[in-house]
Amino acid sequence: MAPMKAMKAMKAMKATKSMKAMKYMTKTGLADAIASACELKRSQVSGVLNGLAEVAAKHVKADGIFTVPGLCRIKTRLKPATKAGKREIFGEMRVVKAKPARTIVKAFPVAALKSQF
């Protein structure tokens, strides 16, 4: 049983190493790309991105939903409180602590973005 756990751990480590090698676009990289496409200064585009983030946060907090056209829809939902007690988890009984209700924020891609893949 122990060698099997070691093999699984090695596979997990290899997977995380390959994930680290993948590059993603930073805010500066995004600002550079938009600035070159629209012939604007990077500082102007960075200000627009900051403004978009502020407006999105304000509307998500107030309305519970915000759509960035052509990209994603940000929604909130109330996850209910859980009671404390014993629950069967993976075939064995476990003691579970009570958790308060909380608001979950999720982003979903719009149909236009999904159809590109």
mmCIF file of C-alpha atoms in Angstrom, residues 10-99:
data_model
loop_
_atom_site.group_PDB
_atom_site.id
_atom_site.type_symbol
_atom_site.label_atom_id
_atom_site.label_comp_id
_atom_site.label_asym_id
_atom_site.label_seq_id
_atom_site.Cartn_x
_atom_site.Cartn_y
_atom_site.Cartn_z
ATOM 1 C CA MET A 10 5.187 11.519 -7.484
ATOM 2 C CA LYS A 11 2.485 11.892 -10.129
ATOM 3 C CA ALA A 12 0.995 14.813 -8.216
ATOM 4 C CA MET A 13 4.403 16.499 -7.974
ATOM 5 C CA LYS A 14 4.990 16.068 -11.708
ATOM 6 C CA ALA A 15 1.569 17.550 -12.441
ATOM 7 C CA THR A 16 2.273 20.622 -10.312
ATOM 8 C CA LYS A 17 5.665 21.115 -11.967
ATOM 9 C CA SER A 18 4.050 21.100 -15.409
ATOM 10 C CA MET A 19 1.422 23.576 -14.186
ATOM 11 C CA LYS A 20 4.146 25.931 -12.916
ATOM 12 C CA ALA A 21 5.823 25.930 -16.311
ATOM 13 C CA MET A 22 2.665 27.243 -17.944
ATOM 14 C CA LYS A 23 2.676 31.024 -18.438
ATOM 15 C CA TYR A 24 -0.367 33.163 -17.820
ATOM 16 C CA MET A 25 -1.009 36.788 -18.689
ATOM 17 C CA THR A 26 -0.461 39.276 -15.885
ATOM 18 C CA LYS A 27 -2.276 42.579 -15.524
ATOM 19 C CA THR A 28 0.729 44.400 -17.020
ATOM 20 C CA GLY A 29 0.838 41.990 -19.953
ATOM 21 C CA LEU A 30 -2.867 42.479 -20.556
ATOM 22 C CA ALA A 31 -2.473 46.261 -20.376
ATOM 23 C CA ASP A 32 0.423 46.097 -22.879
ATOM 24 C CA ALA A 33 -1.594 43.950 -25.308
ATOM 25 C CA ILE A 34 -4.651 46.215 -25.170
ATOM 26 C CA ALA A 35 -2.517 49.365 -25.399
ATOM 27 C CA SER A 36 -0.769 48.152 -28.541
ATOM 28 C CA ALA A 37 -4.059 47.008 -30.110
ATOM 29 C CA CYS A 38 -5.870 50.302 -29.403
ATOM 30 C CA GLU A 39 -2.871 52.648 -29.747
ATOM 31 C CA LEU A 40 -3.142 53.955 -26.184
ATOM 32 C CA LYS A 41 -0.682 54.382 -23.335
ATOM 33 C CA ARG A 42 -0.279 51.478 -20.939
ATOM 34 C CA SER A 43 -1.086 53.732 -17.971
ATOM 35 C CA GLN A 44 -4.422 54.694 -19.553
ATOM 36 C CA VAL A 45 -5.351 51.065 -20.143
ATOM 37 C CA SER A 46 -4.271 50.157 -16.609
ATOM 38 C CA GLY A 47 -6.607 52.863 -15.285
ATOM 39 C CA VAL A 48 -9.462 51.448 -17.358
ATOM 40 C CA LEU A 49 -8.818 47.954 -15.972
ATOM 41 C CA ASN A 50 -8.806 49.324 -12.408
ATOM 42 C CA GLY A 51 -12.078 51.144 -13.122
ATOM 43 C CA LEU A 52 -13.629 47.967 -14.529
ATOM 44 C CA ALA A 53 -12.624 46.046 -11.405
ATOM 45 C CA GLU A 54 -14.150 48.712 -9.138
ATOM 46 C CA VAL A 55 -17.422 48.866 -11.094
ATOM 47 C CA ALA A 56 -17.660 45.060 -11.207
ATOM 48 C CA ALA A 57 -17.070 44.723 -7.463
ATOM 49 C CA LYS A 58 -19.674 47.403 -6.699
ATOM 50 C CA HIS A 59 -22.343 45.795 -8.908
ATOM 51 C CA VAL A 60 -21.644 42.247 -7.745
ATOM 52 C CA LYS A 61 -21.987 43.387 -4.140
ATOM 53 C CA ALA A 62 -25.194 45.350 -4.818
ATOM 54 C CA ASP A 63 -26.995 43.247 -7.460
ATOM 55 C CA GLY A 64 -25.341 39.841 -7.123
ATOM 56 C CA ILE A 65 -24.555 39.625 -10.847
ATOM 57 C CA PHE A 66 -22.246 41.374 -13.319
ATOM 58 C CA THR A 67 -21.516 40.559 -16.968
ATOM 59 C CA VAL A 68 -18.358 41.465 -18.852
ATOM 60 C CA PRO A 69 -19.712 41.319 -22.439
ATOM 61 C CA GLY A 70 -18.107 38.591 -24.520
ATOM 62 C CA LEU A 71 -16.088 37.259 -21.587
ATOM 63 C CA CYS A 72 -17.787 36.149 -18.379
ATOM 64 C CA ARG A 73 -20.670 36.566 -15.969
ATOM 65 C CA ILE A 74 -19.914 36.943 -12.266
ATOM 66 C CA LYS A 75 -22.614 35.698 -9.906
ATOM 67 C CA THR A 76 -23.049 35.387 -6.162
ATOM 68 C CA ARG A 77 -25.128 32.894 -4.258
ATOM 69 C CA LEU A 78 -25.826 32.323 -0.595
ATOM 70 C CA LYS A 79 -24.476 29.018 0.663
ATOM 71 C CA PRO A 80 -26.601 27.975 3.639
ATOM 72 C CA ALA A 81 -25.264 27.240 7.099
ATOM 73 C CA THR A 82 -24.432 23.643 8.013
ATOM 74 C CA LYS A 83 -25.301 22.027 11.322
ATOM 75 C CA ALA A 84 -22.765 20.311 13.521
ATOM 76 C CA GLY A 85 -23.050 16.565 13.936
ATOM 77 C CA LYS A 86 -21.879 13.218 12.645
ATOM 78 C CA ARG A 87 -21.797 12.512 8.917
ATOM 79 C CA GLU A 88 -20.686 9.571 6.863
ATOM 80 C CA ILE A 89 -17.767 10.697 4.708
ATOM 81 C CA PHE A 90 -16.084 8.136 2.435
ATOM 82 C CA GLY A 91 -17.646 5.268 4.328
ATOM 83 C CA GLU A 92 -16.694 6.310 7.854
ATOM 84 C CA MET A 93 -18.434 8.458 10.432
ATOM 85 C CA ARG A 94 -16.827 11.845 11.089
ATOM 86 C CA VAL A 95 -17.681 14.677 13.456
ATOM 87 C CA VAL A 96 -18.379 17.841 11.462
ATOM 88 C CA LYS A 97 -18.275 21.365 12.903
ATOM 89 C CA ALA A 98 -21.053 23.870 12.257
ATOM 90 C CA LYS A 99 -20.323 26.457 9.546
#
